[in-house]
Coordinates of C-alpha atoms and ligand atoms in Angstrom, one line a residue:
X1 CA -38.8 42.0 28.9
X2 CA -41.8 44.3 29.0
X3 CA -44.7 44.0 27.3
X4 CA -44.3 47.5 25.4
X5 CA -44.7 45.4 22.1
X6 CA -48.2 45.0 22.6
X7 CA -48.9 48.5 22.2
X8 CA -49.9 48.6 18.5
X9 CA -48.0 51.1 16.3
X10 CA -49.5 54.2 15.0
X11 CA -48.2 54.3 11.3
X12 CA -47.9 51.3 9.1
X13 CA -47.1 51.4 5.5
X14 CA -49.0 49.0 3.2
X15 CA -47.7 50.0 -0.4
X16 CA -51.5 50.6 -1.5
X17 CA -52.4 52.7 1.3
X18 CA -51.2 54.2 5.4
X19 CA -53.1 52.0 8.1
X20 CA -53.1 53.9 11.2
X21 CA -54.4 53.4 14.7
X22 CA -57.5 55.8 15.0
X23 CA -56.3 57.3 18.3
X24 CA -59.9 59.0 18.6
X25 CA -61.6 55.3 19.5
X26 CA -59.1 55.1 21.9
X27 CA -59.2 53.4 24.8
X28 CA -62.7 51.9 24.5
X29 CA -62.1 50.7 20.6
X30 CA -58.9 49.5 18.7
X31 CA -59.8 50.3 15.4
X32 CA -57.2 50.8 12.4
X33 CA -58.3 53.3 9.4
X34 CA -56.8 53.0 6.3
X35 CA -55.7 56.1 4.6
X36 CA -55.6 56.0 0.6
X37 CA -55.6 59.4 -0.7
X38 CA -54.0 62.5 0.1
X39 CA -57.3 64.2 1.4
X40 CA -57.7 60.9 3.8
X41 CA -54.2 62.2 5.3
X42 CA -55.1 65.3 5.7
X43 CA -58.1 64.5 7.5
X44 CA -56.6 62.1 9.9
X45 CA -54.2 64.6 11.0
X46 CA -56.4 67.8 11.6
X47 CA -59.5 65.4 13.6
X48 CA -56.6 63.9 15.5
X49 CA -56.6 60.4 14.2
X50 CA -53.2 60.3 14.4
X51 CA -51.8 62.9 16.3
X52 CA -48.1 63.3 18.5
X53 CA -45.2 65.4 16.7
X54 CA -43.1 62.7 15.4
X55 CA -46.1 60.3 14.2
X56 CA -47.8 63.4 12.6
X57 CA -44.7 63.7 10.4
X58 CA -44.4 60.1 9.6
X59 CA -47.7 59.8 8.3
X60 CA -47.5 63.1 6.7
X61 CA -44.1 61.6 4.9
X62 CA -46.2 58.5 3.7
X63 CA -48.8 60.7 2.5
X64 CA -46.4 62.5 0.3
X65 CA -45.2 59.3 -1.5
X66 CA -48.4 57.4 -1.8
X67 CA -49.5 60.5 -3.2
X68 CA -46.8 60.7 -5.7
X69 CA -47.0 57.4 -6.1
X70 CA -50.2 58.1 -8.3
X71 CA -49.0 61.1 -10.5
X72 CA -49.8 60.0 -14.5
X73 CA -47.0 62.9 -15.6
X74 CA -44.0 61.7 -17.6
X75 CA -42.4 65.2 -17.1
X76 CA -40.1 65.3 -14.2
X77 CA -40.5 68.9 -13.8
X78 CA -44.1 68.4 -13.5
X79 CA -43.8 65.9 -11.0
X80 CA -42.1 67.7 -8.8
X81 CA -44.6 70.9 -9.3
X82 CA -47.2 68.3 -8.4
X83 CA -45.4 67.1 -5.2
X84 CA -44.6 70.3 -4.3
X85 CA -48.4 71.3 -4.3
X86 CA -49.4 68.0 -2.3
X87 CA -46.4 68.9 0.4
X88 CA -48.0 72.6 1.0
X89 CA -51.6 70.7 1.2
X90 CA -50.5 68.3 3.9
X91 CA -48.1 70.9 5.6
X92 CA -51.1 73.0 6.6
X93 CA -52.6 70.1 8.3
X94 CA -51.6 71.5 11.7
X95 CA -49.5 74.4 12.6
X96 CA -47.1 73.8 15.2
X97 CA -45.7 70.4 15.6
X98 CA -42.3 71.4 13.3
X99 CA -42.0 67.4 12.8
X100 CA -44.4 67.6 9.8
X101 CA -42.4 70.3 8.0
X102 CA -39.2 68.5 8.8
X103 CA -40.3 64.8 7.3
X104 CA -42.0 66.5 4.1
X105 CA -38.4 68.3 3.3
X106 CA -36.6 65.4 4.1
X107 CA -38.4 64.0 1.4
X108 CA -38.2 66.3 -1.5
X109 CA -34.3 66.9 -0.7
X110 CA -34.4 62.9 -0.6
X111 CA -35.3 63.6 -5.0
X112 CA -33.1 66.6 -5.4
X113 CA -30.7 64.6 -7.5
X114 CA -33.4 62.1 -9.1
X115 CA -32.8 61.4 -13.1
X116 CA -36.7 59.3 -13.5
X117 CA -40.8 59.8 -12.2
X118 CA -39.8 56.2 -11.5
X119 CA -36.5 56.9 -9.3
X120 CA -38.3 59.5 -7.5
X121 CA -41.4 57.9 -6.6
X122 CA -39.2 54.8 -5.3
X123 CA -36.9 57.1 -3.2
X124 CA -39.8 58.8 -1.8
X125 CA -41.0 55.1 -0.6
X126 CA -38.1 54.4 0.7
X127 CA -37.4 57.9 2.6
X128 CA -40.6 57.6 4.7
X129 CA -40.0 54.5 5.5
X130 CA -36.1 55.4 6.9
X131 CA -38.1 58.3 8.7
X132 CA -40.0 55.4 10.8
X133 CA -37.1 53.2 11.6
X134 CA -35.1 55.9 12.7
X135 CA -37.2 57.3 15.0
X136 CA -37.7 54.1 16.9
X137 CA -34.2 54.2 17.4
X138 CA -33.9 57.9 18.8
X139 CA -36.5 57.5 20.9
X140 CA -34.7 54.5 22.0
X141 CA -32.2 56.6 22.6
X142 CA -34.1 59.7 24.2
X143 CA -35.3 57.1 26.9
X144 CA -31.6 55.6 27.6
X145 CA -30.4 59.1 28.1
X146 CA -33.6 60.0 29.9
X147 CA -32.8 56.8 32.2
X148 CA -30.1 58.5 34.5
X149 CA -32.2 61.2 35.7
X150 CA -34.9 58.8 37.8
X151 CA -34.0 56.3 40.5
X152 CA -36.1 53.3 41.6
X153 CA -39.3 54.5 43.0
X154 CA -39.8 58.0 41.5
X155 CA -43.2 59.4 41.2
X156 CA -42.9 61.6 37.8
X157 CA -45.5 63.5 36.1
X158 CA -46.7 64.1 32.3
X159 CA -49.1 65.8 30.4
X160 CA -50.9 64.6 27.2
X161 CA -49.6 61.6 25.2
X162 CA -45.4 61.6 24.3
X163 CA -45.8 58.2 23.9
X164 CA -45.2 54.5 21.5
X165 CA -48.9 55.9 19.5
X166 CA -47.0 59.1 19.3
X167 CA -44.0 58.1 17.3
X168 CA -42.9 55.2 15.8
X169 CA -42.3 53.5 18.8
X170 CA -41.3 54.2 22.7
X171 CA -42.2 58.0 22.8
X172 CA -40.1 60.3 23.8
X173 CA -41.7 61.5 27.1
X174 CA -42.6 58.2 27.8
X175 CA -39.7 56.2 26.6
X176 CA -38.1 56.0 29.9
X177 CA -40.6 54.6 31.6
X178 CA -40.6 51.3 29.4
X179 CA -36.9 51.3 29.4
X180 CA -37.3 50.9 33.5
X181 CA -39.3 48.7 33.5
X182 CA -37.5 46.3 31.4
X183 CA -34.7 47.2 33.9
X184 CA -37.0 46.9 36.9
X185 CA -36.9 50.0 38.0
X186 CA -40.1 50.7 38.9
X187 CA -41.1 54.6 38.3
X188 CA -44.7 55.5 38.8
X189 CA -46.0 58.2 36.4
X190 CA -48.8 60.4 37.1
X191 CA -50.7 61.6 34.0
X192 CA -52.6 64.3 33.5
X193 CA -56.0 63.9 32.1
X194 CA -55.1 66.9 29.2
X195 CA -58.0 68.8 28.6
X196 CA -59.9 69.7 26.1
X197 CA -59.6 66.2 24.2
X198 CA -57.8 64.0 27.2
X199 CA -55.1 62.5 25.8
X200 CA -53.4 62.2 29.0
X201 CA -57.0 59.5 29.9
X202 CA -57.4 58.5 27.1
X203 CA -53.9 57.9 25.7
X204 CA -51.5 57.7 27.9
X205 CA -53.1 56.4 30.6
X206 CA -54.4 53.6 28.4
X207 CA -50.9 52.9 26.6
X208 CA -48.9 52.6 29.7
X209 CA -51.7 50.0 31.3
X210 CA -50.9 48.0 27.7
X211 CA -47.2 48.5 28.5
X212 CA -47.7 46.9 32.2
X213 CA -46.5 50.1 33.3
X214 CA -47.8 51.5 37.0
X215 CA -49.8 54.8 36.1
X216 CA -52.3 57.0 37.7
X217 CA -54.7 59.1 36.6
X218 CA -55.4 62.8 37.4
X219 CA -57.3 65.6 36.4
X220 CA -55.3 68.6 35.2
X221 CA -56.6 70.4 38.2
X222 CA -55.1 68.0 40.6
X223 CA -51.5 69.2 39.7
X224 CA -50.1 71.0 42.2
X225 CA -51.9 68.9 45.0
X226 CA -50.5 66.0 43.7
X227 CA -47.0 67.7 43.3
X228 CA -47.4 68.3 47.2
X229 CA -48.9 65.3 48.5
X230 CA -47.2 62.5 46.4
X231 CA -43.8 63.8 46.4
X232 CA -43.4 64.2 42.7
X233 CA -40.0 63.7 41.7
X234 CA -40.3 65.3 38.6
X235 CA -41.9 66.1 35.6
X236 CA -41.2 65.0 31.8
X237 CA -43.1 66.0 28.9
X238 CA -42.9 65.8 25.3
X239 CA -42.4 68.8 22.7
X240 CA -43.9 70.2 19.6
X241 CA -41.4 72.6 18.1
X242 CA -38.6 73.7 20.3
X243 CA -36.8 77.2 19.6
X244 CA -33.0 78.3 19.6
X245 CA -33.0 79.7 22.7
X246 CA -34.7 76.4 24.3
X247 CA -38.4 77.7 24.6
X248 CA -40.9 74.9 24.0
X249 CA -44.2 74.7 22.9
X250 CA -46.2 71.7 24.2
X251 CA -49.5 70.8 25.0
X252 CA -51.8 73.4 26.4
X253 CA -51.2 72.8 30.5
X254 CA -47.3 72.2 30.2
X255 CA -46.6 75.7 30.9
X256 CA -48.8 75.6 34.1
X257 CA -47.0 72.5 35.2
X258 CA -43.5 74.1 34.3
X259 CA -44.2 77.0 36.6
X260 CA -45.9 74.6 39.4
X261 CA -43.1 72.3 39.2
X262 CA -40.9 75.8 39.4
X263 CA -42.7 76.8 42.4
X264 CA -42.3 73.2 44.3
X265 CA -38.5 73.0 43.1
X266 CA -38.6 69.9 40.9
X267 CA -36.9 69.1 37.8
X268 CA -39.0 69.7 34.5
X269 CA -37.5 68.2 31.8
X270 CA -38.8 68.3 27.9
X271 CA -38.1 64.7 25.4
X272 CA -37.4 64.9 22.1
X273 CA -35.9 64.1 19.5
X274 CA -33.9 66.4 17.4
X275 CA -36.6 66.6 14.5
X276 CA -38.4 68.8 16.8
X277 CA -35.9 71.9 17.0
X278 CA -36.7 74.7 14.8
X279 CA -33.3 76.4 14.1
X280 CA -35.0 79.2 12.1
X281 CA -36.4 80.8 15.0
X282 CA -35.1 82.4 17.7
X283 CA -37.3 82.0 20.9
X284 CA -40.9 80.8 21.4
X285 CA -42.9 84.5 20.6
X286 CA -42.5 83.2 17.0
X287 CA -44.2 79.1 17.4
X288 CA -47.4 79.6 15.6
X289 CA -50.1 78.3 18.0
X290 CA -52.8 76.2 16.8
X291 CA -56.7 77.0 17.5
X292 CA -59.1 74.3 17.6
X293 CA -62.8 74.1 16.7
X294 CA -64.4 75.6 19.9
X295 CA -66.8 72.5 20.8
X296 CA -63.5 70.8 22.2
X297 CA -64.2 73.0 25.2
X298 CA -67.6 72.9 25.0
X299 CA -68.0 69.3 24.9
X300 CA -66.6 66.6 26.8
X301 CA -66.0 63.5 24.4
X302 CA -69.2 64.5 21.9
X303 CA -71.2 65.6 25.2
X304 CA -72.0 69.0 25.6
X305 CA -70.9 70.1 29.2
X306 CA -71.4 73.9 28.5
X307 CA -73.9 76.3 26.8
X308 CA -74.1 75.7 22.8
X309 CA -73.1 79.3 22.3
X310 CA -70.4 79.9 24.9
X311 CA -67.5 82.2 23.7
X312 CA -64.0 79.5 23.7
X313 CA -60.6 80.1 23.5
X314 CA -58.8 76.7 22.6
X315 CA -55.2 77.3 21.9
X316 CA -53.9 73.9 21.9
X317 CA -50.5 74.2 22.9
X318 CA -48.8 76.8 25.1
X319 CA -45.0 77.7 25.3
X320 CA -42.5 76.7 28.5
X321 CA -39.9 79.1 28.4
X322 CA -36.4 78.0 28.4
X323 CA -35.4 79.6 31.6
X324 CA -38.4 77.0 33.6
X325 CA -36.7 73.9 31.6
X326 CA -34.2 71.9 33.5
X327 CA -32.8 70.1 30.8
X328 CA -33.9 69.1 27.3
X329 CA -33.3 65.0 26.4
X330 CA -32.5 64.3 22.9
X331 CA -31.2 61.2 21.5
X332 CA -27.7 63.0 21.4
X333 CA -27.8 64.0 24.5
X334 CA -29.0 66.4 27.1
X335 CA -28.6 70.1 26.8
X336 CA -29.5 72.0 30.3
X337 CA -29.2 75.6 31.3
X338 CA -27.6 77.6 28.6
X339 CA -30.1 76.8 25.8
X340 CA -28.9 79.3 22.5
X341 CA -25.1 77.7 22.8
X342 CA -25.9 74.4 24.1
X343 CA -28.4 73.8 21.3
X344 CA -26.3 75.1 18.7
X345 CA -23.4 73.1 19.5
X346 CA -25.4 69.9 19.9
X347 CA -26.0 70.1 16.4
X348 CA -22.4 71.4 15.2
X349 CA -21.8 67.7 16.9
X350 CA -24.4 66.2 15.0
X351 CA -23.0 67.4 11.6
X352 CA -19.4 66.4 12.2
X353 CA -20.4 62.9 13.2
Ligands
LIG1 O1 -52.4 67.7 19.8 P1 -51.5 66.5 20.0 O2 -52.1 65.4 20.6 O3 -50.9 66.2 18.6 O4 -50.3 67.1 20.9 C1 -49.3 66.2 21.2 C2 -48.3 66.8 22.1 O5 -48.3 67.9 22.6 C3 -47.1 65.9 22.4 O6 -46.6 66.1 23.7 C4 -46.0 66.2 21.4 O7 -46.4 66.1 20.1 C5 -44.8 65.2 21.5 S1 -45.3 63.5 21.0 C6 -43.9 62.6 21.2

């Protein structure tokens, strides 16, 4: 047995309010925040609070009902006007993790068929809460199916934090490595620090020390040295919105490592679950990209480490074509290769089982 359960979880429910781990103390503090209105969800999304496309939609999903949860209307059709408004506000929290748009829809088709205010604001409860537990279990899952890929001993890379603080539990990038280590395994990961606001240090490299789990730290930089010199078996990374024909968009840096791991011949594989596929579009040209507040760049953890007034570009996530992807791990599977068919059969499968 691992120690994975001391990791604490990112999302808790607490009927009056959200409690979530405020990732930006991390690692030096473990501070929880507690989130009562729909403006303190907001907020905790877009400074990063809580941040990883599966807990972003979670939280997102409990923002949604607590909000409704405080609607005074006694016309149904009203309350769903009202919800619909508080679903666009949260929605534009953040651009590109398709997670958030995928847990707020779940939850108004979860009321389509509501008859009271008071079914309604109970099924919404309930349907955020479902979205929590399941995902623990897929990225159960996504780490069991990830498991056949390593042997004892690999040295695998990431990038940024696809871990336990970035879903309900596990990760998806990360999930394997717990999953070894209960089955001692023993796979070394080599993180990548993830510039601009180091989630690969501050995160990741932090969670998997709480896991037990042996990790070591690099700067982005280091990449392709460390590809060379430490005999990298691979690399795994997590996935923001994923497109038909298999292109991902991820953390700004996984495109770089997807060509270096190209280049070197190793396997670059993406996690996630299937919440993460966008189905409406057909290849990664079409992922909006989020831009962040340029003093990301021009700081380094609230200290400046460039001039004040410094043109930035801060995209923070890049697309990984398809064709540089050797396989894509879901909790139903992997698809590898030919993305467009592979993808759409994997969910024809889905909706017949
Ligand atoms: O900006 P962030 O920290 O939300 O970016 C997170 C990532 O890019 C993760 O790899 C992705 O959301 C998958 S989390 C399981």
């Amino acid at each position: 047995m691992t120690n994975e359960f001391a990791i604490p979880r990112s999302v808790e429910w607490k009927e009056t309010h959200i409690r979530i781990l405020n990732q930006q103390k991390l690692p030096d503090v473990t501070e929880y925040a507690d989130l009562e209105t729909k403006e303190d969800v907001f907020d905790a999304i877009v400074t990063l609070k809580v941040r990883g496309a599966p807990a972003i939609g979670i939280t997102a999903a409990f923002g949604l009902a607590l909000a409704a949860k405080s609607f005074e209307t006694r016309d149904l059709s009203d309350f769903r006007r009202q919800l619909a408004d508080v679903k666009a506000y949260l929605n534009s929290s953040r651009p590109t993790a398709v997670n958030l748009a995928w847990a707020l829809d779940r939850l108004t088709d979860s009321i389509r068929n509501a008859i009271s205010i008071n079914e309604a604001k109970t099924t919404l409860v309930h349907e955020a809460i479902q979205i929590q537990v399941e995902d623990e279990e897929t990225c159960r899952m996504i780490g069991q199916n990830a498991l056949h890929l390593f042997k004892k001993g690999d040295q695998i890379m990431t990038i940024c934090n696809a871990g336990s603080i970035a879903t309900s539990r596990y990760g998806t990038a990360l999930a394997p490595f717990y999953l070894a280590k209960q089955k001692d395994l023993g796979l070394h990961i080599y993180a990548c620090e993830t510039r601009p606001v180091l989630q690969g240090s501050r995160l990741t490299a932090w969670e998997l020390m709480q896991g037990g789990i042996d990790v070591t730290l690099i700067t982005d930089s280091m990449a392709a040295h460390t590809m060379k010199e430490k005999q990298i078996s691979a690399v795994i990374v997590g996935a923001d919105r994923i497109a038909k024909n298999g292109d991902t968009a991820n953390k700004i840096g996984t495109y770089g490592l997807a060509i270096l791991a190209n280049a070197f011949q190793i396997p670059f594989f993406v996690a996630a679950p299937l919440s993460t596929f966008d189905l409406q579009i057909e290849n990664g040209d079409q992922i909006p990209i989020e831009e962040r507040d340029p003093d990301e760049v021009r700081q380094i953890s609230g200290i400046r480490t460039a001039p004040e007034d410094v043109p930035v570009f801060n995209p923070a996530f890049d697309i990984t074509p398809g064709s540089l992807i050797s396989g894509i791990i879901t909790e139903k599977g992997i698809v590898t290769g030919s993305y467009t068919e592979e993808i759409e059969q994997l969910f024809a499968d889905c909706q017949l089982s």
